[in-house]
PDB file of N, CA and C in Angstrom:
ATOM      1  N   UNK A  98      -8.141-252.586 -35.423  1.00  0.00           N
ATOM      2  CA  UNK A  98      -6.951-252.151 -34.703  1.00  0.00           C
ATOM      3  C   UNK A  98      -6.196-253.320 -33.908  1.00  0.00           C
ATOM      4  N   UNK A  99      -5.089-253.306 -34.381  1.00  0.00           N
ATOM      5  CA  UNK A  99      -4.073-254.353 -33.912  1.00  0.00           C
ATOM      6  C   UNK A  99      -3.170-253.915 -32.996  1.00  0.00           C
ATOM      7  N   UNK A 100      -3.072-254.306 -31.790  1.00  0.00           N
ATOM      8  CA  UNK A 100      -2.405-253.865 -30.857  1.00  0.00           C
ATOM      9  C   UNK A 100      -1.351-254.923 -30.374  1.00  0.00           C
ATOM     10  N   UNK A 101      -0.145-254.587 -29.689  1.00  0.00           N
ATOM     11  CA  UNK A 101       0.662-255.522 -29.264  1.00  0.00           C
ATOM     12  C   UNK A 101       0.504-255.791 -27.291  1.00  0.00           C
ATOM     13  N   UNK A 102      -0.360-254.766 -27.016  1.00  0.00           N
ATOM     14  CA  UNK A 102      -0.751-254.720 -25.527  1.00  0.00           C
ATOM     15  C   UNK A 102      -1.967-254.240 -25.238  1.00  0.00           C
ATOM     16  N   UNK A 103      -3.080-255.036 -25.247  1.00  0.00           N
ATOM     17  CA  UNK A 103      -4.317-254.670 -24.929  1.00  0.00           C
ATOM     18  C   UNK A 103      -4.455-253.842 -23.634  1.00  0.00           C
ATOM     19  N   UNK A 104      -3.753-254.292 -22.549  1.00  0.00           N
ATOM     20  CA  UNK A 104      -3.810-253.391 -21.298  1.00  0.00           C
ATOM     21  C   UNK A 104      -3.367-251.871 -21.327  1.00  0.00           C
ATOM     22  N   UNK A 105      -2.241-251.760 -22.155  1.00  0.00           N
ATOM     23  CA  UNK A 105      -1.717-250.703 -22.398  1.00  0.00           C
ATOM     24  C   UNK A 105      -2.656-249.761 -23.215  1.00  0.00           C
ATOM     25  N   UNK A 106      -3.227-250.276 -24.333  1.00  0.00           N
ATOM     26  CA  UNK A 106      -4.432-249.528 -24.866  1.00  0.00           C
ATOM     27  C   UNK A 106      -5.423-249.170 -24.188  1.00  0.00           C
ATOM     28  N   UNK A 107      -6.135-250.028 -23.335  1.00  0.00           N
ATOM     29  CA  UNK A 107      -7.215-249.604 -22.527  1.00  0.00           C
ATOM     30  C   UNK A 107      -6.665-248.473 -21.558  1.00  0.00           C
ATOM     31  N   UNK A 108      -5.544-248.758 -20.921  1.00  0.00           N
ATOM     32  CA  UNK A 108      -4.968-247.586 -20.024  1.00  0.00           C
ATOM     33  C   UNK A 108      -4.879-245.981 -20.555  1.00  0.00           C
ATOM     34  N   UNK A 109      -4.950-246.066 -22.157  1.00  0.00           N
ATOM     35  CA  UNK A 109      -4.711-244.799 -22.701  1.00  0.00           C
ATOM     36  C   UNK A 109      -6.080-244.331 -23.573  1.00  0.00           C
ATOM     37  N   UNK A 110      -7.008-245.132 -23.229  1.00  0.00           N
ATOM     38  CA  UNK A 110      -8.466-244.744 -24.041  1.00  0.00           C
ATOM     39  C   UNK A 110      -8.616-243.414 -23.901  1.00  0.00           C
ATOM     40  N   UNK A 111      -8.771-242.541 -22.787  1.00  0.00           N
ATOM     41  CA  UNK A 111      -8.833-241.248 -22.849  1.00  0.00           C
ATOM     42  C   UNK A 111      -8.125-240.430 -23.728  1.00  0.00           C
ATOM     43  N   UNK A 112      -7.070-240.526 -23.624  1.00  0.00           N
ATOM     44  CA  UNK A 112      -6.110-239.678 -24.664  1.00  0.00           C
ATOM     45  C   UNK A 112      -6.508-240.223 -25.934  1.00  0.00           C
ATOM     46  N   UNK A 113      -6.604-241.453 -26.213  1.00  0.00           N
ATOM     47  CA  UNK A 113      -7.071-241.883 -27.950  1.00  0.00           C
ATOM     48  C   UNK A 113      -8.356-241.289 -28.360  1.00  0.00           C
ATOM     49  N   UNK A 114      -9.225-241.228 -27.190  1.00  0.00           N
ATOM     50  CA  UNK A 114     -10.505-240.813 -27.600  1.00  0.00           C
ATOM     51  C   UNK A 114     -10.165-239.243 -27.936  1.00  0.00           C
ATOM     52  N   UNK A 115      -9.570-238.414 -27.365  1.00  0.00           N
ATOM     53  CA  UNK A 115      -9.248-236.867 -27.578  1.00  0.00           C
ATOM     54  C   UNK A 115      -8.866-236.965 -29.029  1.00  0.00           C
ATOM     55  N   UNK A 116      -7.811-237.799 -29.247  1.00  0.00           N
ATOM     56  CA  UNK A 116      -6.983-237.574 -30.828  1.00  0.00           C
ATOM     57  C   UNK A 116      -8.182-238.080 -32.006  1.00  0.00           C
ATOM     58  N   UNK A 117      -8.897-239.151 -31.500  1.00  0.00           N
ATOM     59  CA  UNK A 117      -9.907-239.519 -32.313  1.00  0.00           C
ATOM     60  C   UNK A 117     -10.902-238.627 -32.733  1.00  0.00           C
ATOM     61  N   UNK A 118     -11.572-237.646 -31.684  1.00  0.00           N
ATOM     62  CA  UNK A 118     -12.546-236.789 -31.989  1.00  0.00           C
ATOM     63  C   UNK A 118     -11.799-235.551 -32.471  1.00  0.00           C
ATOM     64  N   UNK A 119     -10.718-235.340 -32.363  1.00  0.00           N
ATOM     65  CA  UNK A 119     -10.013-234.079 -33.298  1.00  0.00           C
ATOM     66  C   UNK A 119      -9.890-234.305 -34.624  1.00  0.00           C
ATOM     67  N   UNK A 120      -9.871-235.606 -35.111  1.00  0.00           N
ATOM     68  CA  UNK A 120     -10.008-235.753 -36.475  1.00  0.00           C
ATOM     69  C   UNK A 120     -11.390-236.224 -37.167  1.00  0.00           C
ATOM     70  N   UNK A 121     -12.223-236.612 -36.267  1.00  0.00           N
ATOM     71  CA  UNK A 121     -13.371-237.469 -36.742  1.00  0.00           C
ATOM     72  C   UNK A 121     -14.748-236.796 -35.883  1.00  0.00           C
ATOM     73  N   UNK A 122     -14.482-235.934 -34.873  1.00  0.00           N
ATOM     74  CA  UNK A 122     -15.916-235.331 -34.393  1.00  0.00           C
ATOM     75  C   UNK A 122     -16.403-236.187 -33.240  1.00  0.00           C
ATOM     76  N   UNK A 123     -17.733-236.411 -33.365  1.00  0.00           N
ATOM     77  CA  UNK A 123     -18.510-237.525 -32.810  1.00  0.00           C
ATOM     78  C   UNK A 123     -18.754-238.876 -33.471  1.00  0.00           C
ATOM     79  N   UNK A 124     -18.459-238.869 -34.830  1.00  0.00           N
ATOM     80  CA  UNK A 124     -18.611-239.918 -35.708  1.00  0.00           C
ATOM     81  C   UNK A 124     -17.534-241.067 -34.982  1.00  0.00           C
ATOM     82  N   UNK A 125     -18.092-242.114 -34.955  1.00  0.00           N
ATOM     83  CA  UNK A 125     -17.304-243.417 -34.334  1.00  0.00           C
ATOM     84  C   UNK A 125     -17.712-244.557 -34.900  1.00  0.00           C
ATOM     85  N   UNK A 126     -17.061-244.934 -36.173  1.00  0.00           N
ATOM     86  CA  UNK A 126     -17.170-245.971 -36.900  1.00  0.00           C
ATOM     87  C   UNK A 126     -17.112-247.446 -36.031  1.00  0.00           C
ATOM     88  N   UNK A 127     -17.606-248.554 -36.709  1.00  0.00           N
ATOM     89  CA  UNK A 127     -17.805-249.867 -36.071  1.00  0.00           C
ATOM     90  C   UNK A 127     -15.967-249.982 -35.871  1.00  0.00           C
ATOM     91  N   UNK A 128     -15.597-250.575 -34.847  1.00  0.00           N
ATOM     92  CA  UNK A 128     -14.214-250.862 -34.555  1.00  0.00           C
ATOM     93  C   UNK A 128     -13.948-252.252 -33.951  1.00  0.00           C
ATOM     94  N   UNK A 129     -12.815-252.691 -34.344  1.00  0.00           N
ATOM     95  CA  UNK A 129     -12.404-254.143 -33.780  1.00  0.00           C
ATOM     96  C   UNK A 129     -11.081-253.993 -33.061  1.00  0.00           C
ATOM     97  N   UNK A 130     -10.661-254.400 -31.995  1.00  0.00           N
ATOM     98  CA  UNK A 130      -9.572-254.407 -31.257  1.00  0.00           C
ATOM     99  C   UNK A 130      -8.940-255.960 -31.287  1.00  0.00           C
ATOM    100  N   UNK A 131      -7.788-256.174 -31.736  1.00  0.00           N
ATOM    101  CA  UNK A 131      -7.194-257.494 -31.980  1.00  0.00           C
ATOM    102  C   UNK A 131      -5.594-257.397 -30.892  1.00  0.00           C
ATOM    103  N   UNK A 132      -5.531-258.068 -30.190  1.00  0.00           N
ATOM    104  CA  UNK A 132      -4.097-258.250 -29.386  1.00  0.00           C
ATOM    105  C   UNK A 132      -3.207-259.400 -30.013  1.00  0.00           C
ATOM    106  N   UNK A 133      -1.987-258.829 -30.548  1.00  0.00           N
ATOM    107  CA  UNK A 133      -1.499-259.969 -31.301  1.00  0.00           C
ATOM    108  C   UNK A 133       0.027-259.908 -30.480  1.00  0.00           C
ATOM    109  N   UNK A 134       0.739-261.220 -30.866  1.00  0.00           N
ATOM    110  CA  UNK A 134       2.033-261.308 -30.175  1.00  0.00           C
ATOM    111  C   UNK A 134       3.149-260.628 -30.796  1.00  0.00           C
ATOM    112  N   UNK A 135       3.252-260.306 -32.127  1.00  0.00           N
ATOM    113  CA  UNK A 135       4.100-259.711 -32.834  1.00  0.00           C
ATOM    114  C   UNK A 135       3.643-258.866 -34.186  1.00  0.00           C
ATOM    115  N   UNK A 136       4.541-257.799 -34.594  1.00  0.00           N
ATOM    116  CA  UNK A 136       4.394-257.080 -35.598  1.00  0.00           C
ATOM    117  C   UNK A 136       5.627-257.628 -36.394  1.00  0.00           C
ATOM    118  N   UNK A 137       5.388-257.064 -37.794  1.00  0.00           N
ATOM    119  CA  UNK A 137       6.176-257.333 -38.821  1.00  0.00           C
ATOM    120  C   UNK A 137       7.754-256.600 -38.586  1.00  0.00           C
ATOM    121  N   UNK A 138       7.457-255.267 -37.926  1.00  0.00           N
ATOM    122  CA  UNK A 138       8.594-254.426 -37.485  1.00  0.00           C
ATOM    123  C   UNK A 138       8.482-254.456 -35.977  1.00  0.00           C
ATOM    124  N   UNK A 139       9.589-254.951 -35.264  1.00  0.00           N
ATOM    125  CA  UNK A 139       9.684-255.143 -33.841  1.00  0.00           C
ATOM    126  C   UNK A 139       9.318-253.811 -33.321  1.00  0.00           C
ATOM    127  N   UNK A 140       9.837-252.668 -33.390  1.00  0.00           N
ATOM    128  CA  UNK A 140       9.471-251.597 -32.914  1.00  0.00           C
ATOM    129  C   UNK A 140       8.063-250.832 -32.918  1.00  0.00           C
ATOM    130  N   UNK A 141       7.075-251.538 -33.626  1.00  0.00           N
ATOM    131  CA  UNK A 141       5.771-251.333 -33.763  1.00  0.00           C
ATOM    132  C   UNK A 141       4.976-251.624 -32.720  1.00  0.00           C
ATOM    133  N   UNK A 142       4.134-250.689 -32.307  1.00  0.00           N
ATOM    134  CA  UNK A 142       2.950-251.009 -31.034  1.00  0.00           C
ATOM    135  C   UNK A 142       1.648-251.020 -31.648  1.00  0.00           C
ATOM    136  N   UNK A 143       1.386-250.529 -32.664  1.00  0.00           N
ATOM    137  CA  UNK A 143       0.078-250.587 -33.008  1.00  0.00           C
ATOM    138  C   UNK A 143      -0.186-250.574 -34.692  1.00  0.00           C
ATOM    139  N   UNK A 144      -1.040-250.989 -34.946  1.00  0.00           N
ATOM    140  CA  UNK A 144      -1.405-251.349 -36.664  1.00  0.00           C
ATOM    141  C   UNK A 144      -2.916-250.891 -36.642  1.00  0.00           C
ATOM    142  N   UNK A 145      -3.136-250.144 -37.777  1.00  0.00           N
ATOM    143  CA  UNK A 145      -4.688-249.519 -37.896  1.00  0.00           C
ATOM    144  C   UNK A 145      -4.946-250.015 -39.437  1.00  0.00           C
ATOM    145  N   UNK A 146      -5.843-250.953 -39.550  1.00  0.00           N
ATOM    146  CA  UNK A 146      -6.378-250.986 -41.119  1.00  0.00           C
ATOM    147  C   UNK A 146      -7.829-250.236 -41.152  1.00  0.00           C
ATOM    148  N   UNK A 147      -7.903-249.820 -42.353  1.00  0.00           N
ATOM    149  CA  UNK A 147      -9.174-249.170 -42.677  1.00  0.00           C
ATOM    150  C   UNK A 147      -9.611-249.245 -44.018  1.00  0.00           C
ATOM    151  N   UNK A 148     -10.929-249.007 -44.166  1.00  0.00           N
ATOM    152  CA  UNK A 148     -11.581-249.288 -45.664  1.00  0.00           C
ATOM    153  C   UNK A 148     -12.680-248.018 -45.945  1.00  0.00           C
ATOM    154  N   UNK A 149     -12.423-247.425 -46.841  1.00  0.00           N
ATOM    155  CA  UNK A 149     -13.393-246.291 -47.120  1.00  0.00           C
ATOM    156  C   UNK A 149     -14.066-246.508 -48.574  1.00  0.00           C
ATOM    157  N   UNK A 150     -15.426-246.028 -48.290  1.00  0.00           N
ATOM    158  CA  UNK A 150     -16.320-246.235 -49.969  1.00  0.00           C
ATOM    159  C   UNK A 150     -16.543-244.915 -50.211  1.00  0.00           C
ATOM    160  N   UNK A 151     -16.278-244.426 -51.494  1.00  0.00           N
ATOM    161  CA  UNK A 151     -16.795-243.144 -51.897  1.00  0.00           C
ATOM    162  C   UNK A 151     -18.034-243.468 -52.685  1.00  0.00           C
ATOM    163  N   UNK A 152     -19.116-242.710 -52.967  1.00  0.00           N
ATOM    164  CA  UNK A 152     -20.260-242.671 -53.437  1.00  0.00           C
ATOM    165  C   UNK A 152     -20.161-242.594 -55.016  1.00  0.00           C
ATOM    166  N   UNK A 153     -20.903-243.189 -55.578  1.00  0.00           N
ATOM    167  CA  UNK A 153     -20.592-243.146 -57.212  1.00  0.00           C
ATOM    168  C   UNK A 153     -20.710-241.872 -57.805  1.00  0.00           C
ATOM    169  N   UNK A 154     -21.169-240.689 -57.120  1.00  0.00           N
ATOM    170  CA  UNK A 154     -21.621-239.379 -57.662  1.00  0.00           C
ATOM    171  C   UNK A 154     -20.447-238.466 -57.241  1.00  0.00           C
ATOM    172  N   UNK A 155     -19.311-239.062 -56.623  1.00  0.00           N
ATOM    173  CA  UNK A 155     -18.479-238.117 -56.022  1.00  0.00           C
ATOM    174  C   UNK A 155     -16.816-238.692 -56.633  1.00  0.00           C
TER     175      UNK A 155
END
């Protein structure tokens, strides 16, 4: 997860946790948080990068 304001992200962890649980339940994958100075789009506040692997039998 890339954020422009780490303190703001931490201040909203409770709300973010509720949203996360509504989609993923109690499963919480490994996550890294990076505070960066700017995004490509000036109005962006957060960017999420993900990777998914589907088994060969699916």
